[in-house]
mmCIF file of C-alpha atoms in Angstrom:
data_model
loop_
_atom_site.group_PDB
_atom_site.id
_atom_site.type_symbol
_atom_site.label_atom_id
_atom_site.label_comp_id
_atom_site.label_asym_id
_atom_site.label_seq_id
_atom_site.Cartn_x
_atom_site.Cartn_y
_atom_site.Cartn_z
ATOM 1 C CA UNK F 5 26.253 -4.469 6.995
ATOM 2 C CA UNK F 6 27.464 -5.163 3.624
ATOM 3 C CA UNK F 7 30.959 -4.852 2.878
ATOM 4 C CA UNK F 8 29.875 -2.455 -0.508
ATOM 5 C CA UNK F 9 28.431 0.161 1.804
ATOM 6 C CA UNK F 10 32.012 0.605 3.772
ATOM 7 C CA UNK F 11 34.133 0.115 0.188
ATOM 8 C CA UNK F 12 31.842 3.227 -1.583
ATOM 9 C CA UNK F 13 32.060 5.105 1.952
ATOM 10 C CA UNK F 14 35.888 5.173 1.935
ATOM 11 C CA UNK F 15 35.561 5.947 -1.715
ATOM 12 C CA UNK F 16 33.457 9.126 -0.882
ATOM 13 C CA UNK F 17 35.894 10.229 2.049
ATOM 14 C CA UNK F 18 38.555 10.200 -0.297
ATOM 15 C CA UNK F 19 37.863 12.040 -3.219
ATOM 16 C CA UNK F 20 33.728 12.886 -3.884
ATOM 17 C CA UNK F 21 32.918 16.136 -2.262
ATOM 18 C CA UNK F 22 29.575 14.705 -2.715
ATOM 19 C CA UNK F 23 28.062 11.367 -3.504
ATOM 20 C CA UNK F 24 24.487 9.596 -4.344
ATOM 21 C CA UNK F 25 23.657 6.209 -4.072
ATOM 22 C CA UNK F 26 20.708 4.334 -4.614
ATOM 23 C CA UNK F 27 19.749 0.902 -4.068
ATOM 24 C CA UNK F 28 19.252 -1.050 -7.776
ATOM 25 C CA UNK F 29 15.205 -1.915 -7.111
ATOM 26 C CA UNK F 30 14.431 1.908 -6.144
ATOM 27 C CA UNK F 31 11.993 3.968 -8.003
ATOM 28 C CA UNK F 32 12.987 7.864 -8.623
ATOM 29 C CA UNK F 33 10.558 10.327 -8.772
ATOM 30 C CA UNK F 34 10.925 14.193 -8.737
ATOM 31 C CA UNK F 35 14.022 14.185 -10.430
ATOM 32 C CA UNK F 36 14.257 18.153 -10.771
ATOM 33 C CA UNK F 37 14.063 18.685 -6.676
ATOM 34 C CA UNK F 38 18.131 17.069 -6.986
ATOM 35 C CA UNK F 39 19.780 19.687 -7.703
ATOM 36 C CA UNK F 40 18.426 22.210 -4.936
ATOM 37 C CA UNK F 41 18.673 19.379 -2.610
ATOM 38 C CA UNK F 42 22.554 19.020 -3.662
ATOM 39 C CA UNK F 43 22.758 22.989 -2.728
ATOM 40 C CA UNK F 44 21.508 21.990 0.909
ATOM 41 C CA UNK F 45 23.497 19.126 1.886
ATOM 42 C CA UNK F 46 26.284 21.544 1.249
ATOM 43 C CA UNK F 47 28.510 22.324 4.146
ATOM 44 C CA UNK F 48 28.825 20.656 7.480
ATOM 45 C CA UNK F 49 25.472 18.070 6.963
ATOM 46 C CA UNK F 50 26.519 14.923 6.430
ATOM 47 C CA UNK F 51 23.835 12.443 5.426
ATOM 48 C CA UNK F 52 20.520 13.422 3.094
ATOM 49 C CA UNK F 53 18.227 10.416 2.393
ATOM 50 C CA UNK F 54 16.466 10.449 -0.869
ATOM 51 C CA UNK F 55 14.378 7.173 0.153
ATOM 52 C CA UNK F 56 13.606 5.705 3.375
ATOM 53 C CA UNK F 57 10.438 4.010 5.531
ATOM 54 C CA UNK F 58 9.841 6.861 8.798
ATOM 55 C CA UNK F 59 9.449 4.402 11.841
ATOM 56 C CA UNK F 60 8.877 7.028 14.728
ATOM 57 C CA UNK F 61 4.705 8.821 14.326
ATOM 58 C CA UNK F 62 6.137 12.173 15.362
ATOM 59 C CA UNK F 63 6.747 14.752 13.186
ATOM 60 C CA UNK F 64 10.371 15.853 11.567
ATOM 61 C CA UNK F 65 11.449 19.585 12.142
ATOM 62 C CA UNK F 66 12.064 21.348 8.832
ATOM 63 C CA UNK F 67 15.628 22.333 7.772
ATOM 64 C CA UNK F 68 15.611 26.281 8.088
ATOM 65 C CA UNK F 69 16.170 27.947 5.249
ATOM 66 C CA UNK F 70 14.703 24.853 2.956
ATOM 67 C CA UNK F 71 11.826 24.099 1.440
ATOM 68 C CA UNK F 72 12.556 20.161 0.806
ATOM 69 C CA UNK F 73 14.648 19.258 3.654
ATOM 70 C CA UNK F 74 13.616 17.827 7.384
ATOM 71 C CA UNK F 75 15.605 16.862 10.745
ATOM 72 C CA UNK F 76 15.880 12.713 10.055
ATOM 73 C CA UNK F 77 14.347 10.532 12.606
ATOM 74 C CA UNK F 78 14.940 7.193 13.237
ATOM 75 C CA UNK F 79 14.010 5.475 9.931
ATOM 76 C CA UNK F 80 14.424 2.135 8.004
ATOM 77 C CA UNK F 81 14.460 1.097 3.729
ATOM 78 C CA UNK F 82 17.422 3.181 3.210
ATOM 79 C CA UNK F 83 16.778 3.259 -0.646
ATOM 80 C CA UNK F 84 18.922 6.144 -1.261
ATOM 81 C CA UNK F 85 20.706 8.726 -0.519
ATOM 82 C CA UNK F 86 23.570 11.772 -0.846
ATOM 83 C CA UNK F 87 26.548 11.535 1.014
ATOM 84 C CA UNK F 88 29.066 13.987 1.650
ATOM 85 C CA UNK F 89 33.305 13.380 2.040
ATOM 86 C CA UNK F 90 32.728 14.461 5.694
ATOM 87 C CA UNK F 91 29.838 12.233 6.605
ATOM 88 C CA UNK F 92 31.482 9.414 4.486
ATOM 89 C CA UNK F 93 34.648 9.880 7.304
ATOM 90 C CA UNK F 94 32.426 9.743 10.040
ATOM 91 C CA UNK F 95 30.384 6.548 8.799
ATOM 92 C CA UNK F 96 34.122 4.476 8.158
ATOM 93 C CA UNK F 97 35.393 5.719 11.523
ATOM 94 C CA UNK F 98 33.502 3.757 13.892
ATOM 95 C CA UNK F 99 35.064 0.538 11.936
ATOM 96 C CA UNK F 100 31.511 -1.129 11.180
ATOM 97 C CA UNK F 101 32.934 -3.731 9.919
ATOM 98 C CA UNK F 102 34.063 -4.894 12.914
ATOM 99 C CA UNK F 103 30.581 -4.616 14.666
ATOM 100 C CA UNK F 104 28.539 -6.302 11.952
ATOM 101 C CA UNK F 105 24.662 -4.376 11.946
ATOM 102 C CA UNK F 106 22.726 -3.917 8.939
ATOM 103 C CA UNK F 107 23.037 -0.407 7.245
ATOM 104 C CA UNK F 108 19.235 0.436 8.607
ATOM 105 C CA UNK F 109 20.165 0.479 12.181
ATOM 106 C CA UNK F 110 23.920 1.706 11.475
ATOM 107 C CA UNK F 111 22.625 5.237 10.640
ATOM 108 C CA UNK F 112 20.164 6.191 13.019
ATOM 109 C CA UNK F 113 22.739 4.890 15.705
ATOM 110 C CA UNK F 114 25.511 7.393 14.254
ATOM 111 C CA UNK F 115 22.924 10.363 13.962
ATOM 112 C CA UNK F 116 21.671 9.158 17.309
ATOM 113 C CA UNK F 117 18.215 8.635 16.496
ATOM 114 C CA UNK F 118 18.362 4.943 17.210
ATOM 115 C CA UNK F 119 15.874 3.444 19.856
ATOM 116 C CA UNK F 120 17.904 0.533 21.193
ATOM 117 C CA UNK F 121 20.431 1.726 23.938
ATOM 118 C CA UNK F 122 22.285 -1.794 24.020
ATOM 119 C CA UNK F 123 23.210 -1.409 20.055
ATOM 120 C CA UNK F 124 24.095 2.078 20.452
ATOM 121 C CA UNK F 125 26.692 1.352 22.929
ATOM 122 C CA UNK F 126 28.771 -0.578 19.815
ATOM 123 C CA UNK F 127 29.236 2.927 18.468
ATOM 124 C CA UNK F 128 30.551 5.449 20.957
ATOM 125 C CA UNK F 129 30.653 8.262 18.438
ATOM 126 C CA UNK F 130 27.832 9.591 17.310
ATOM 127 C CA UNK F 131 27.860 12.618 15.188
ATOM 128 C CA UNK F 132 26.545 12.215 12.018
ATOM 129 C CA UNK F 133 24.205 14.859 11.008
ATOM 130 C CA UNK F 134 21.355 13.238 8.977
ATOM 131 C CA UNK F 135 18.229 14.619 6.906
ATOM 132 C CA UNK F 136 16.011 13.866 4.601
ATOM 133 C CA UNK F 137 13.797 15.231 1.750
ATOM 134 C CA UNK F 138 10.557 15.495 2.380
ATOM 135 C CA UNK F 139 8.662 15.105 0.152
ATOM 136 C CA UNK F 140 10.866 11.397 -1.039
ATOM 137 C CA UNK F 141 12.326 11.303 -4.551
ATOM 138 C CA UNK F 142 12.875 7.405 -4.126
ATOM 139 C CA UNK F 143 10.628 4.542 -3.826
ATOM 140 C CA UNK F 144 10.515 0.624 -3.318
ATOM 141 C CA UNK F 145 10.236 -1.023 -6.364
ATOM 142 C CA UNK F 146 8.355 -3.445 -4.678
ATOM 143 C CA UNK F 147 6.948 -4.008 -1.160
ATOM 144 C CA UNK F 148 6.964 -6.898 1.268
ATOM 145 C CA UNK F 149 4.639 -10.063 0.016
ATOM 146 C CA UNK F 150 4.596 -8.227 -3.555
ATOM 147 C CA UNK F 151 5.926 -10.483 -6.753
ATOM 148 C CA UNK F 152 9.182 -9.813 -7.481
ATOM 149 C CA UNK F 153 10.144 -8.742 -3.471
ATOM 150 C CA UNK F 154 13.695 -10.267 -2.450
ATOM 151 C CA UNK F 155 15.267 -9.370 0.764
ATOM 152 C CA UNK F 156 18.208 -10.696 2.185
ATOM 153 C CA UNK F 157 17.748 -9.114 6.098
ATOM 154 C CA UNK F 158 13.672 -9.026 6.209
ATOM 155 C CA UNK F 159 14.303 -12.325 8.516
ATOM 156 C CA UNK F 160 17.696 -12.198 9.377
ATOM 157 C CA UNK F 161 17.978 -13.055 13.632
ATOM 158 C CA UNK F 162 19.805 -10.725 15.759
ATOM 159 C CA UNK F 163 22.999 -11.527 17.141
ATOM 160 C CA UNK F 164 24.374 -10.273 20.341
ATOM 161 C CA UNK F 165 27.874 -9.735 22.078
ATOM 162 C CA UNK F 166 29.945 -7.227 24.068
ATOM 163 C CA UNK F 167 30.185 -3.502 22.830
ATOM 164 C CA UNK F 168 33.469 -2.285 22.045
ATOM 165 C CA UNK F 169 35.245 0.080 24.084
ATOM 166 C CA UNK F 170 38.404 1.027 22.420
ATOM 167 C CA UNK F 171 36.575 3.742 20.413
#
């Protein structure tokens, strides 16, 4: 995980009741579903994506009481996404750092969606609450084998070692 994803994190626990982020090769669409979606991630939710790739078939439960907002599965592309100073606390305080994982499979492991048991064992705590629009107001750019597509993890190898139980 990149050490800009923890700095703007502890940025957002400190001060930003709530914060966006979006990766710089993301396409925005539906700009005028923000500000309702800012209304909803209000309160105790933590984590709204804005952009992501769904990587389980079944389907997401709806938010009650929203029209744009689902449940978040386990998911990949994080592309985007609002942030409040609670869920930015929660993110920092598993140290993540300290068990480097890319930011994809750092979420669903904190919301608990994550498939792999071993990785999930690295982070004890897991209480983030996650959504997601639905329909997405962000987009790749570009996709894999397209011109212009750069990724820095699309090949990166796993590494392995002993879970942490300190936490």
């Amino acid at each position: 995980m990149a050490a800009i994803y923890d700095t703007n994190w502890r940025n957002a626990s400190i001060g930003a009741c709530r914060i966006g982020f979006g990766e710089s090769d993301a396409k925005f669409e539906l700009a005028c579903m923000i500000g309702a979606i800012w209304v909803a991630v209000a309160g105790n939710r933590s984590w709204c994506y804005l952009g992501r790739k769904r990587l389980q078939e079944k389907e997401e439960e709806q938010v009650e009481g929203t029209d744009y907002l689902v449940w978040a599965g386990y998911s990949y592309w994080t592309l985007g996404y609002l942030l409040s100073g609670q869920g930015a606390k929660k993110l920092i305080a598993q140290d993540p750092l300290s068990n480097i994982i890319p930011v994809d499979e750092y979420l669903p492991i904190l919301y608990d969606k994550h498939p792999e048991e071993e990785w999930n064992k690295f982070f004890p705590i897991r209480n983030l609450i996650a959504l997601s629009v639905e329909p997405l107001v962000l987009y790749p750019a570009w996709y894999l084998h397209e011109e212009g597509y750069v990724s820095d993890t699309e090949d990166s190898p796993t590494i392995t070692t002993t879970p942490r139980t300190e936490l």
